[in-house]
Structure formats: structure tokens, C-alpha cells
Short mmCIF file of C-alpha atoms in Angstrom, two decimals:
data_model
loop_
_atom_site.label_atom_id
_atom_site.label_comp_id
_atom_site.label_asym_id
_atom_site.label_seq_id
_atom_site.Cartn_x
_atom_site.Cartn_y
_atom_site.Cartn_z
CA MET A 1 0.00 0.00 0.00
CA ALA A 2 2.75 2.34 0.99
CA GLY A 3 4.55 1.45 -2.26
CA LEU A 4 1.44 2.29 -4.29
CA ILE A 5 1.11 5.72 -2.65
CA LYS A 6 4.79 6.31 -3.30
CA SER A 7 4.54 5.41 -7.01
CA LYS A 8 1.35 7.51 -7.39
CA GLY A 9 3.18 10.40 -5.77
CA ILE A 10 5.99 10.08 -8.30
CA LEU A 11 3.47 9.91 -11.16
CA PHE A 12 1.93 13.15 -9.89
CA PHE A 13 5.31 14.81 -9.31
CA ILE A 14 6.83 14.15 -12.77
CA PRO A 15 4.25 16.13 -14.83
CA LEU A 16 4.32 18.88 -12.20
CA LEU A 17 8.10 19.10 -12.56
CA PHE A 18 7.73 19.17 -16.37
CA LEU A 19 5.18 22.00 -16.13
CA CYS A 20 7.43 23.98 -13.80
CA THR A 21 10.35 23.57 -16.20
CA LEU A 22 8.19 24.80 -19.07
CA THR A 23 6.97 27.85 -17.22
CA THR A 24 10.22 28.87 -15.56
CA GLY A 25 12.70 27.68 -18.20
CA CYS A 26 12.78 31.01 -19.99
CA ALA A 27 13.01 33.01 -16.77
CA ASP A 28 15.97 30.98 -15.55
CA LYS A 29 18.03 31.89 -18.61
CA PHE A 30 18.24 35.53 -17.57
CA PRO A 31 20.12 36.91 -14.59
CA GLU A 32 17.69 39.79 -14.00
CA ASN A 33 13.94 40.16 -13.49
CA LYS A 34 13.62 43.75 -12.28
CA ILE A 35 10.77 46.19 -12.53
CA ILE A 36 11.88 49.68 -13.56
CA GLY A 37 10.92 51.90 -10.63
CA GLY A 38 9.47 55.39 -10.68
CA GLN A 39 7.60 54.93 -13.95
CA PRO A 40 6.05 56.20 -16.13
CA TYR A 41 8.59 58.64 -17.59
CA SER A 42 7.57 61.41 -20.00
CA LEU A 43 10.27 61.81 -22.63
CA LEU A 44 10.76 63.10 -26.18
CA ASN A 45 12.11 61.25 -29.19
CA GLN A 46 14.33 62.60 -32.00
CA ASP A 47 11.25 64.01 -33.77
CA SER A 48 10.09 65.80 -30.60
CA ASP A 49 7.20 63.34 -30.31
CA SER A 50 6.06 62.58 -26.79
CA VAL A 51 7.12 59.16 -25.51
CA VAL A 52 5.98 57.54 -22.28
CA PHE A 53 8.55 55.05 -21.09
CA PRO A 54 8.15 52.13 -20.62
CA ASN A 55 4.36 52.19 -21.20
CA ASP A 56 4.60 52.91 -24.93
CA PHE A 57 6.76 49.83 -25.44
CA LYS A 58 4.82 47.28 -23.36
CA GLY A 59 4.35 44.12 -25.41
CA LYS A 60 7.68 44.68 -27.18
CA ILE A 61 11.19 43.43 -26.49
CA VAL A 62 13.24 46.57 -25.86
CA VAL A 63 16.99 46.89 -26.40
CA MET A 64 18.06 50.08 -24.66
CA SER A 65 21.41 51.87 -24.43
CA PHE A 66 22.69 55.07 -22.85
CA ILE A 67 24.76 57.68 -24.67
CA TYR A 68 25.57 61.36 -25.12
CA THR A 69 26.24 62.71 -28.58
CA ASN A 70 29.31 64.77 -27.65
CA CYS A 71 31.07 61.50 -26.80
CA PRO A 72 33.22 60.66 -29.82
CA ASP A 73 34.77 57.37 -28.73
CA ILE A 74 32.72 55.01 -26.54
CA CYS A 75 29.13 56.07 -27.32
CA PRO A 76 29.45 55.76 -31.13
CA LEU A 77 30.68 52.19 -30.54
CA THR A 78 27.51 51.52 -28.54
CA THR A 79 25.33 53.07 -31.25
CA HIS A 80 27.17 51.01 -33.86
CA ASN A 81 26.53 47.85 -31.81
CA MET A 82 22.85 48.76 -31.51
CA GLN A 83 22.70 49.12 -35.31
CA SER A 84 24.41 45.74 -35.74
CA ILE A 85 21.93 44.08 -33.36
CA GLN A 86 19.06 45.74 -35.23
CA GLU A 87 20.41 44.41 -38.55
CA GLN A 88 20.83 40.87 -37.16
CA VAL A 89 17.35 40.88 -35.63
CA LYS A 90 15.93 41.89 -39.02
CA LYS A 91 17.94 39.21 -40.81
CA VAL A 92 16.61 36.43 -38.59
CA ASN A 93 13.14 37.94 -38.84
CA ILE A 94 12.42 38.54 -35.17
CA LYS A 95 9.48 40.91 -34.93
CA ASN A 96 8.31 43.13 -32.12
CA VAL A 97 11.71 44.49 -31.08
CA GLN A 98 12.26 48.16 -30.25
CA PHE A 99 15.66 49.87 -30.01
CA LEU A 100 16.05 52.89 -27.72
CA GLU A 101 19.04 55.13 -26.97
CA LEU A 102 18.55 57.45 -24.01
CA SER A 103 20.81 60.50 -23.72
CA PHE A 104 22.16 61.23 -20.25
CA ASP A 105 23.05 64.75 -21.46
CA PRO A 106 19.56 66.16 -22.13
CA ASP A 107 20.73 69.78 -21.77
CA ARG A 108 22.75 69.49 -24.99
CA ASP A 109 21.07 66.48 -26.59
CA THR A 110 17.85 68.08 -27.75
CA PRO A 111 15.62 66.13 -30.16
CA SER A 112 17.17 67.88 -33.20
CA VAL A 113 20.73 67.11 -32.01
CA LEU A 114 19.77 63.46 -31.54
CA LYS A 115 18.18 63.42 -34.99
CA GLU A 116 21.39 64.79 -36.53
CA TYR A 117 23.47 62.20 -34.61
CA GLY A 118 21.21 59.47 -36.02
CA ASN A 119 21.02 60.81 -39.55
CA ILE A 120 24.78 61.04 -39.99
CA ARG A 121 24.98 57.37 -38.95
CA ASN A 122 22.19 56.30 -41.30
CA ILE A 123 20.02 55.01 -38.46
CA ASP A 124 17.06 52.91 -39.58
CA TYR A 125 14.28 54.61 -37.60
CA SER A 126 11.68 51.93 -38.35
CA ASN A 127 12.13 50.50 -34.82
CA PHE A 128 14.86 52.76 -33.40
CA GLU A 129 14.29 55.90 -31.33
CA PHE A 130 16.56 58.30 -29.50
CA LEU A 131 15.17 59.62 -26.22
CA THR A 132 15.75 62.78 -24.24
CA GLY A 133 13.67 64.89 -21.87
CA LYS A 134 13.70 67.09 -18.80
CA LYS A 135 16.94 66.60 -16.90
CA SER A 136 15.13 65.73 -13.67
CA VAL A 137 13.06 63.06 -15.43
CA VAL A 138 16.07 61.61 -17.27
CA ASP A 139 18.16 61.57 -14.08
CA THR A 140 15.42 59.73 -12.17
CA LEU A 141 15.09 57.14 -14.94
CA LEU A 142 18.88 56.64 -15.06
CA ARG A 143 18.93 56.13 -11.30
CA HIS A 144 16.19 53.50 -11.52
CA MET A 145 18.06 51.74 -14.33
CA ASN A 146 21.28 51.89 -12.31
CA VAL A 147 23.08 53.96 -14.94
CA VAL A 148 25.64 56.50 -13.73
CA ALA A 149 26.78 59.58 -15.69
CA LEU A 150 29.15 61.95 -13.93
CA GLN A 151 29.79 65.29 -15.62
CA GLY A 152 33.47 66.33 -15.73
CA ASP A 153 35.04 69.78 -15.57
CA THR A 154 34.02 72.36 -18.16
CA THR A 155 36.57 74.04 -20.43
CA PHE A 156 35.86 76.52 -23.23
CA THR A 157 36.81 76.73 -26.89
CA LYS A 158 38.22 80.01 -28.30
CA SER A 159 34.69 80.99 -29.32
CA GLY A 160 33.48 80.46 -25.75
CA THR A 161 31.62 77.20 -26.31
CA PRO A 162 31.60 75.09 -23.14
CA VAL A 163 33.19 71.65 -23.50
CA TYR A 164 32.62 68.87 -20.98
CA PHE A 165 32.51 65.12 -20.99
CA PHE A 166 30.96 62.39 -18.86
CA THR A 167 32.37 59.39 -17.07
CA HIS A 168 29.53 56.95 -17.49
CA THR A 169 28.11 53.46 -17.40
CA ASP A 170 28.75 51.59 -20.64
CA ARG A 171 25.63 49.50 -21.10
CA ILE A 172 22.98 47.90 -23.26
CA THR A 173 19.91 46.71 -21.34
CA LEU A 174 17.41 44.08 -22.45
CA ILE A 175 13.79 44.63 -21.36
CA ASP A 176 11.07 42.02 -21.79
CA PRO A 177 7.55 42.67 -23.18
CA LYS A 178 6.26 43.15 -19.62
CA GLY A 179 8.70 46.02 -19.12
CA LYS A 180 11.10 44.15 -16.83
CA ILE A 181 14.90 44.35 -17.10
CA ARG A 182 16.15 40.86 -17.98
CA ASN A 183 19.81 41.27 -18.89
CA GLU A 184 22.57 43.88 -19.06
CA TYR A 185 25.60 43.93 -21.37
CA ARG A 186 28.58 46.17 -22.00
CA GLY A 187 27.57 48.74 -24.61
CA SER A 188 30.80 49.46 -26.46
CA LYS A 189 32.30 45.98 -26.46
CA THR A 190 29.48 43.53 -26.66
CA ASN A 191 28.77 40.08 -28.03
CA ILE A 192 26.16 40.78 -30.70
CA ALA A 193 25.28 37.08 -31.11
CA GLU A 194 24.65 36.73 -27.36
CA ILE A 195 22.16 39.62 -27.34
CA VAL A 196 20.42 38.40 -30.50
CA ASN A 197 20.08 34.94 -28.91
CA ASP A 198 18.62 36.48 -25.76
CA ILE A 199 16.14 38.46 -27.89
CA LYS A 200 15.19 35.21 -29.63
CA THR A 201 14.67 33.52 -26.26
CA LEU A 202 12.42 36.33 -25.04
CA GLY A 203 10.49 36.18 -28.32
CA ASP A 204 9.87 32.43 -28.08
CA MET B 1 76.56 39.24 -49.42
CA THR B 2 77.81 42.74 -50.15
CA ILE B 3 75.07 43.21 -52.74
CA LEU B 4 72.45 42.03 -50.26
CA LEU B 5 73.73 44.41 -47.59
CA THR B 6 73.71 47.26 -50.09
CA ILE B 7 70.09 46.50 -51.06
CA LEU B 8 69.04 46.31 -47.40
CA THR B 9 70.79 49.59 -46.67
CA LEU B 10 69.08 51.25 -49.61
CA LEU B 11 65.68 49.89 -48.53
CA ASN B 12 66.27 51.16 -45.02
CA PHE B 13 67.32 54.53 -46.39
CA HIS B 14 64.02 54.86 -48.21
CA THR B 15 61.90 53.82 -45.22
CA PRO B 16 60.75 56.89 -43.30
CA ASN B 17 61.69 56.87 -39.65
CA LEU B 18 58.14 57.61 -38.63
CA LYS B 19 54.92 56.89 -40.52
CA VAL B 20 51.27 57.53 -39.78
CA GLU B 21 48.99 54.99 -41.44
CA GLY B 22 45.31 54.15 -41.77
CA ALA B 23 43.97 57.45 -40.44
CA TRP B 24 40.18 57.54 -40.08
CA LEU B 25 37.51 59.53 -38.27
CA ARG B 26 34.00 58.95 -37.07
CA PRO B 27 31.11 60.64 -38.84
CA ALA B 28 29.63 63.59 -36.94
CA GLY B 29 27.62 66.73 -37.67
CA LYS B 30 28.82 70.34 -37.70
CA GLY B 31 29.18 71.65 -34.13
CA MET B 32 29.57 68.13 -32.71
CA ASN B 33 32.66 66.10 -31.82
CA SER B 34 34.53 63.35 -33.63
CA ALA B 35 37.55 61.14 -32.93
CA LEU B 36 40.60 60.49 -35.12
CA TYR B 37 42.36 57.12 -35.11
CA PHE B 38 45.58 55.94 -36.81
CA GLU B 39 48.75 53.90 -36.39
CA ILE B 40 52.13 55.49 -35.74
CA VAL B 41 54.96 53.27 -37.02
CA ASN B 42 58.37 54.10 -35.60
CA ASN B 43 61.11 52.46 -37.69
CA SER B 44 63.98 54.24 -35.97
CA ASN B 45 66.23 53.33 -33.05
CA LYS B 46 64.95 56.26 -31.01
CA PRO B 47 61.62 56.98 -29.36
CA ASP B 48 59.56 59.89 -30.58
CA THR B 49 56.81 61.89 -28.91
CA LEU B 50 53.48 63.03 -30.33
CA TYR B 51 52.60 66.21 -28.47
CA LYS B 52 50.09 68.08 -30.61
CA VAL B 53 47.57 67.60 -33.40
CA THR B 54 45.96 70.44 -35.34
CA SER B 55 43.22 70.57 -37.94
CA PRO B 56 41.32 73.35 -39.67
CA ALA B 57 38.18 71.21 -39.40
CA ALA B 58 37.57 71.66 -35.65
CA GLU B 59 37.58 74.49 -33.12
CA LEU B 60 39.66 72.46 -30.68
CA VAL B 61 41.82 69.34 -31.15
CA GLN B 62 43.15 67.35 -28.19
CA ILE B 63 44.92 64.03 -27.66
CA HIS B 64 42.75 61.86 -25.39
CA GLU B 65 42.67 58.45 -23.84
CA THR B 66 39.64 56.44 -22.76
CA PHE B 67 39.83 54.95 -19.28
CA LYS B 68 37.77 52.62 -17.13
CA THR B 69 37.22 53.22 -13.44
CA ASN B 70 34.84 51.43 -11.06
CA GLY B 71 32.92 50.03 -14.02
CA LEU B 72 32.49 53.48 -15.63
CA MET B 73 34.03 54.68 -18.89
CA GLY B 74 35.55 58.14 -19.29
CA MET B 75 37.96 60.22 -21.36
CA ARG B 76 40.79 62.52 -20.37
CA GLU B 77 43.30 64.68 -22.19
CA VAL B 78 46.90 63.47 -22.36
CA ARG B 79 49.72 65.97 -22.98
CA PHE B 80 51.88 63.63 -25.07
CA VAL B 81 52.27 60.05 -26.20
CA VAL B 82 55.65 58.30 -26.63
CA VAL B 83 56.20 55.91 -29.53
CA LYS B 84 58.95 53.44 -28.62
CA PRO B 85 61.76 52.53 -31.07
CA HIS B 86 60.84 49.89 -33.65
CA SER B 87 57.24 49.77 -32.54
CA THR B 88 53.72 50.65 -33.67
CA LEU B 89 51.37 52.65 -31.49
CA THR B 90 47.70 52.31 -32.40
CA PHE B 91 45.10 54.99 -31.73
CA GLN B 92 41.86 53.00 -31.64
CA PRO B 93 38.30 53.07 -30.27
CA GLY B 94 38.35 52.60 -26.53
CA GLY B 95 42.00 53.71 -26.25
CA TYR B 96 44.07 56.65 -27.44
CA HIS B 97 42.22 58.95 -29.85
CA VAL B 98 42.43 62.53 -31.07
CA MET B 99 39.36 64.55 -30.15
CA PHE B 100 37.96 66.90 -32.75
CA ILE B 101 35.78 69.26 -30.72
CA LYS B 102 33.11 71.50 -32.27
CA LEU B 103 33.44 70.52 -35.92
CA LYS B 104 33.36 73.35 -38.44
CA LYS B 105 31.62 71.16 -41.03
CA ASP B 106 29.79 67.84 -41.29
CA PHE B 107 32.07 64.80 -41.29
CA LYS B 108 30.18 62.60 -43.73
CA VAL B 109 31.05 58.99 -44.56
CA ASN B 110 33.78 58.81 -47.27
CA GLY B 111 34.75 62.46 -46.68
CA LYS B 112 38.42 63.42 -46.13
CA VAL B 113 39.78 65.60 -43.32
CA ASN B 114 43.23 67.20 -43.08
CA ALA B 115 45.27 67.17 -39.89
CA VAL B 116 48.88 67.72 -38.83
CA LEU B 117 50.61 65.60 -36.18
CA TYR B 118 53.53 67.22 -34.35
CA PHE B 119 56.40 65.07 -33.10
CA LYS B 120 59.39 66.05 -30.97
CA THR B 121 62.02 64.53 -33.29
CA ASN B 122 60.37 64.01 -36.64
CA LYS B 123 58.56 67.36 -36.59
CA GLU B 124 55.32 67.51 -38.57
CA ILE B 125 53.47 64.76 -40.39
CA LYS B 126 50.52 65.85 -42.52
CA ILE B 127 47.69 63.37 -42.94
CA LYS B 128 44.38 63.08 -44.76
CA ALA B 129 41.92 60.98 -42.74
CA LEU B 130 38.93 59.13 -44.15
CA VAL B 131 35.52 59.45 -42.50
CA LYS B 132 33.99 56.02 -42.03
CA ARG B 133 31.31 54.30 -39.99
CA GLN B 134 32.71 51.88 -37.43
#
């Protein structure tokens, strides 16, 4: 009798285990499962259109990076990597993916400056947006996404233009369709295939 | 043997002591910043020092290096860079680069930009850098 109960218990346990594996398998592949605090955030894109983050992108896989356009070395590498990921995602025909680059220098990175930065790099805007906004809003969002941008000393050109740079987090963040952060990668030196695979996993 | 030595001497005579190769810049709009990258090849027995770069294409030109600290990335100006004897020093993304600050014109892909590199021993080297997406 005891043996029968034991074997019945196992029979019940095996499908339960299988179901758990099915439902949590995807979640286990990602190191993060964080809600972005303080939302929603009212921002502007490169066309000065109003964007509410992350609400406007719920239901989409979001690949998000953090830049400032006066950065000539690291940030263009990140933008280039974002473009490469976008191209790969298109090639393997993964739909429902949105690419976002948030400026942590909103005082200088107005929508038109971001548009110019994108245009000169031939950005495909079909699912790619640059974001900026009020400094207080951007700073709060950066804090909730654990992105640091420290402004350095200001010098001036001969014409009196202020020149300053940031020491900053170098990151690309992957957000799932529910708006949760699922993985974080280095922005300037990143494994494109790894991110594309993670996007595929989230899309499955 | 003598002939071979003569040929080698002649070849060496024609090889410049210091060369700047593969110069390229990132695309950027007028009023924005760009970065210049290249390789400095030092064929001589002596070190040389790059201490200044000028260009008519930007309001301000500075030699910079990218650094990493506590997981953050930043840039800072460096006053000079030494190129060791018989070595190649590469200015590349994420490392040494020349900052072009407040561009006077658009740097469009496939465009060319003039610059002059100033060295302590070998004086000036004029270059024409290609704008390319990378």
C-alpha cells in the first residue's frame, strides 16, 4: 500500500516538474527580473514626439542603451553595436523588437541634435528611437536603471563654447515585453550574437 | 653578401623613420565632436613623442585616452604620447584617440579631413583621414 502511494506520488510529481520547467525555463536563462521603478517617464524622441517610457513599449522586447552625442569614442561604438543588433534581428526575422538610446546629457542632446546624430549614422528609424527629456526626469530614470553619468570639468573653446565630458556606465539593457529588465551587457564591447540569442529567447 | 647588404641599406634609407597609417575619423555633424584614429609606425632606433595635433576642421583638437574606473568609462586629455623605437602605437576606439571638438563642417562617410601631427624629433606629419562608420 505504501509502495502504491509512493509510485502515485511520483506519477503526480513528474508532470508537475515538467510543467514547472516549461513555465520557468525562460526566466531561468536571464540573470535579471527587475521592474523599472518610478515609472512612467515622459520623454521626447528625436522628432520631438512625446514618448511615455516604458508604457509605450509594453508588449515589445526593448533593447536600450545610454549615450551622449558629444562623446566621440565610446558612445558611437555603442550606437554602432545597436545598429548591428538591429540588422541581425531583421535578418533572422524577429518581430516586435524596439531599439532605444537614451541620452544622459539632455541639456545638450535636444531632439534635433539626436536626430542629426542618427542621420549622420544612417540610423534605420523603423524601430529605433533616441530619447531625451527634462533633466530631472532623465536623471530619475537613469537612477532606476542603475546607470551612472558623472559630468566632468568644463573648459571653453576660443569661441566660448563650453566643453565637458561624462564618465559613465557603458551599457545595453534588455527589457522584456512586460517592461522588466532581464539582462545587461557592455555597450561598447558587446557580443552581438549573445544579445540576438537572448532576444530570440524572449520572443519564443 | 655585399650586394644584399647594399640593397638592405638602400631599402632602409628609403623607409621613413616615422609613418602615420590608416587614419580615419568617425562621422559627426557640424558643431559636434569626432575622434581620429591611426597607427604610428616608428622604424627608428629612437623613441619619438606626439605632443600636438591640429586641424582646420575643428575648433579644438586634443589628444585623449579612454579609461575605465569602477565600471564606468571616461575620457581625459593626455599631454603627449611616446612611440617606442621599432614599434607601432595604435590609436583605436576605446584607447588613445584625437578629439575633434566642435566641428566646423559635417564629417560625412567617405569624406576626407586634413590634420597635422607634431612630433618632438620628426617634426610635422601631414595626414588626410577618411571618415567612415565603425
